[in-house]
Coordinates of C-alpha atoms in Angstrom, one line a residue:
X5 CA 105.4 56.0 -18.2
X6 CA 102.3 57.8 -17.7
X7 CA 102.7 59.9 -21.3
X8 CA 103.5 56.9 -23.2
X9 CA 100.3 55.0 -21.9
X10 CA 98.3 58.4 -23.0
X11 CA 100.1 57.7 -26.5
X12 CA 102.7 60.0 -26.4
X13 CA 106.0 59.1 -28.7
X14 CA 108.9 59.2 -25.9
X15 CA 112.2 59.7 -26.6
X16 CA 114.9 56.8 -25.5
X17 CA 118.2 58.2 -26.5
X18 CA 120.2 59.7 -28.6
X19 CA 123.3 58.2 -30.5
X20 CA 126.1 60.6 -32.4
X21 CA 127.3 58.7 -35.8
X22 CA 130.2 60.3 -37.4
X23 CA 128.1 62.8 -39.4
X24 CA 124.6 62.8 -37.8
X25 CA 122.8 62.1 -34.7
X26 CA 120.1 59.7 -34.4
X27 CA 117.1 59.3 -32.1
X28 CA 115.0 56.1 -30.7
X29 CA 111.8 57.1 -29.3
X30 CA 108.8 54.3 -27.8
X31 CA 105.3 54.7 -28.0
X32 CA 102.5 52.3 -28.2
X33 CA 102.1 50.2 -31.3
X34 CA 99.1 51.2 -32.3
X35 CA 100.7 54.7 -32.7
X36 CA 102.9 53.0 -35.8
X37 CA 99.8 51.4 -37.0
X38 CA 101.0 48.1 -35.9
X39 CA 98.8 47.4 -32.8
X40 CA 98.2 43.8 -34.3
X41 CA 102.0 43.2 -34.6
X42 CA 103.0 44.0 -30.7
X43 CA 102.2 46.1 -27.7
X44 CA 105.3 48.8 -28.0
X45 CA 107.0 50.4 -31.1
X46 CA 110.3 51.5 -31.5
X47 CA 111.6 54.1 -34.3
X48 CA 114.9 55.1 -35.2
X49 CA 114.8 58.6 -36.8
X50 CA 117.7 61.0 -38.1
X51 CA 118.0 64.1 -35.8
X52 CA 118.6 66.7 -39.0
X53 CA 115.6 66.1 -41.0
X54 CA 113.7 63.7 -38.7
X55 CA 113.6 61.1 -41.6
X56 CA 112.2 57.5 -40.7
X57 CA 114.8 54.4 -40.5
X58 CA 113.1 51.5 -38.9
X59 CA 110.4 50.8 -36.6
X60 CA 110.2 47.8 -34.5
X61 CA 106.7 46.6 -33.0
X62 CA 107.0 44.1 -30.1
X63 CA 105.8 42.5 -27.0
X64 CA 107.3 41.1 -23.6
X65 CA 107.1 37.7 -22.6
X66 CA 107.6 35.4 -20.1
X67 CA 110.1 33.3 -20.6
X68 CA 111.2 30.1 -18.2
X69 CA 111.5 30.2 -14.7
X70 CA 112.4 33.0 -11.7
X71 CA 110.6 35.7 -13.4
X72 CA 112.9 35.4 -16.7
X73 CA 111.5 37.7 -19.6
X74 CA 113.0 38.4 -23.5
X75 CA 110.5 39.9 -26.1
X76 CA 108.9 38.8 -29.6
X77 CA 109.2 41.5 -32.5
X78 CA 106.1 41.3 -34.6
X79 CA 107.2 43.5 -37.1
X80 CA 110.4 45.2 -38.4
X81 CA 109.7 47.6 -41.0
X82 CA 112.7 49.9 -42.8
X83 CA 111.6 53.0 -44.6
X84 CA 110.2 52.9 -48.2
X85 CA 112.1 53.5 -51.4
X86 CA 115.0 55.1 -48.9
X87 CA 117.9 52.7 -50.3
X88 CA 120.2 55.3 -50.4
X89 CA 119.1 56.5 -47.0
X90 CA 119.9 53.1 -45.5
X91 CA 123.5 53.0 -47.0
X92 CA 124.5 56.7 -45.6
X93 CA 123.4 56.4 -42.1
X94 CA 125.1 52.2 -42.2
X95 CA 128.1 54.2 -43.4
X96 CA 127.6 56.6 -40.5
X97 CA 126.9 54.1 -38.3
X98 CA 130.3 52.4 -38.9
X99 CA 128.7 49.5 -40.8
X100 CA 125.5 49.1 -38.5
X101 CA 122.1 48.8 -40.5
X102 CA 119.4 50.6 -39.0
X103 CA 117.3 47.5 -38.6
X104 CA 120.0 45.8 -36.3
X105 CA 120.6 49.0 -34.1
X106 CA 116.6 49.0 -33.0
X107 CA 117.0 45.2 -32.4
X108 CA 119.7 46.2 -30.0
X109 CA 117.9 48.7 -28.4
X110 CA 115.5 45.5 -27.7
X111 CA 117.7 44.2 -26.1
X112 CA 118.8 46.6 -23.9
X113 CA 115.1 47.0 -22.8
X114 CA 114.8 43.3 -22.3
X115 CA 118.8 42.8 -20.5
X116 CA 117.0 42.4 -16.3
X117 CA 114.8 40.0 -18.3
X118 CA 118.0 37.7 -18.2
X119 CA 117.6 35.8 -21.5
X120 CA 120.2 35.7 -24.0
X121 CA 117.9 35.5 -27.0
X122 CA 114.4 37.1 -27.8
X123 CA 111.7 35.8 -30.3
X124 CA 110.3 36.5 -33.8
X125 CA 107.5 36.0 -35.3
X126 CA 108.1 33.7 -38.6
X127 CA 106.5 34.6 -42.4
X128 CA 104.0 31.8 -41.4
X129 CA 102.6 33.1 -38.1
X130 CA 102.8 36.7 -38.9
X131 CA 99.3 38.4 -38.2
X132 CA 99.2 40.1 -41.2
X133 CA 98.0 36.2 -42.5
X134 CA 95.0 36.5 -40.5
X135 CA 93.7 39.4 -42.0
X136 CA 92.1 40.7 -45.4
X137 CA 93.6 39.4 -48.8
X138 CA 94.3 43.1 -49.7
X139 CA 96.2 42.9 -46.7
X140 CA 98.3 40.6 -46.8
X141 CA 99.6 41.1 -50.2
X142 CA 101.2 44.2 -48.5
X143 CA 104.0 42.0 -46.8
X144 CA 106.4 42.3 -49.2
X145 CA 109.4 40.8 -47.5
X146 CA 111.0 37.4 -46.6
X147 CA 110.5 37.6 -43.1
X148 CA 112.0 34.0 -42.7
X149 CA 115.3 35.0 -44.6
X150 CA 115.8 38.2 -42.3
X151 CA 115.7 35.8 -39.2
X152 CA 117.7 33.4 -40.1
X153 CA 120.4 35.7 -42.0
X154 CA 120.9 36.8 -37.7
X155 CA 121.1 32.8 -36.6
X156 CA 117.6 32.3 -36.0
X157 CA 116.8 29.0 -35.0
X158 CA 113.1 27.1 -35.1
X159 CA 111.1 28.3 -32.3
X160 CA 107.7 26.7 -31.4
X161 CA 105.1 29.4 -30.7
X162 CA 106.1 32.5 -32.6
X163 CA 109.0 30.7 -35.6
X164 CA 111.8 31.8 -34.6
X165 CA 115.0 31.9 -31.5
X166 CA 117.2 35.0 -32.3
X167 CA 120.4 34.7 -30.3
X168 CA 121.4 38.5 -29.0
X169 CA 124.1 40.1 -31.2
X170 CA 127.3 40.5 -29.7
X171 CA 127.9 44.1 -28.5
X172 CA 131.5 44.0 -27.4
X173 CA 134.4 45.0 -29.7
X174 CA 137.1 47.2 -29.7
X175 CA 135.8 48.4 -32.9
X176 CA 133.8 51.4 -34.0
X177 CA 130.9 49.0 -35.3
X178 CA 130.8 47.7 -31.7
X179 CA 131.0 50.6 -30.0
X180 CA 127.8 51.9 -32.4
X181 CA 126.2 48.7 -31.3
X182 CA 126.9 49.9 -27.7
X183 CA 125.9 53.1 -27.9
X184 CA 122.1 51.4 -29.1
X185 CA 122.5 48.9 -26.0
X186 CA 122.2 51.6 -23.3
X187 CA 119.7 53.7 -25.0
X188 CA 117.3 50.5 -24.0
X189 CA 119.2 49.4 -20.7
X190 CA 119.0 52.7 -19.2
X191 CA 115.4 54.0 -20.7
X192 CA 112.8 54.0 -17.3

């Protein structure tokens, strides 16, 4: 923990598609350029040629009684004009986007936290509002639509409940989605 609070990128994991392998690796947010959208980043990056597919930014938080804890993602960001990146390594994946398998990586960091949900920060609350107008013309994206497409519900504070995504299957989708879960769970 000591190289990631000196800035250091750390890798989590690794995870073998059919074709490629893939990589998750932490640092702090303000590594990504995101400090204002969460504490932590996460990436996902193809082994081969170390190409970006997603970074999450995100915080902890406290969450109900006994010491209960899920996290709010600030920011989830794909990589730019990489359409036809995003449909190989979904293929590769066995149907799982790149976007999804960070937010199971989430997860698994979060699973002793107890919750079965984590939080997201909605179009409306975003930080990116409470800066410069050049700024904010740079979030492109429905933020609201992305959340809710996963069965986001309203959410006081941050916009929006995210129920977990079911990770068990006898499929190779699930066991994909697996794969992600203990890159998290088991990253110290």
């Amino acid at each position: 923990m000591t190289r990631l609070w000196r800035g250091e990128w750390l890798e989590m994991g690794l995870v073998q598609g059919k074709c490629e392998a893939y990589v998750c690796c932490i640092a702090l947010a303000d590594r990504s350029g995101g400090r204002h959208e969460g504490a932590f980043a996460v990436k996902l990056l193809r082994v081969n040629d170390q190409a970006l597919l997603c970074t999450a930014r995100f915080t902890f938080v406290n969450q109900g009684a006994e010491g209960r804890y899920t996290f709010v993602v600030g920011s989830m960001q794909g990589a730019r004009n990489a359409k036809q990146r995003i449909v190989e390594v979904t293929r590769d994946l066995a149907g799982l986007r790149p976007k999804e398998a960070v937010l199971i990586v989430l997860q698994g960091l979060a699973a002793e936290g107890g919750m079965q949900h984590f939080l997201a920060v909605s179009q409306a609350r975003h930080p990116i509002r409470y800066r410069r107008r050049a700024r904010q013309s740079m979030l492109l994206s429905n933020i609201d639509a992305f959340w809710l497409e996963r069965s986001a519900e309203p959410e006081g504070a941050y916009g929006f409940r995210v129920p977990h995504s079911k990770i068990h299957g006898a499929d190779r989708r699930s066991q994909s989605k697996s794969w992600f879960y203990n890159i998290g769970e088991l990253f110290h």
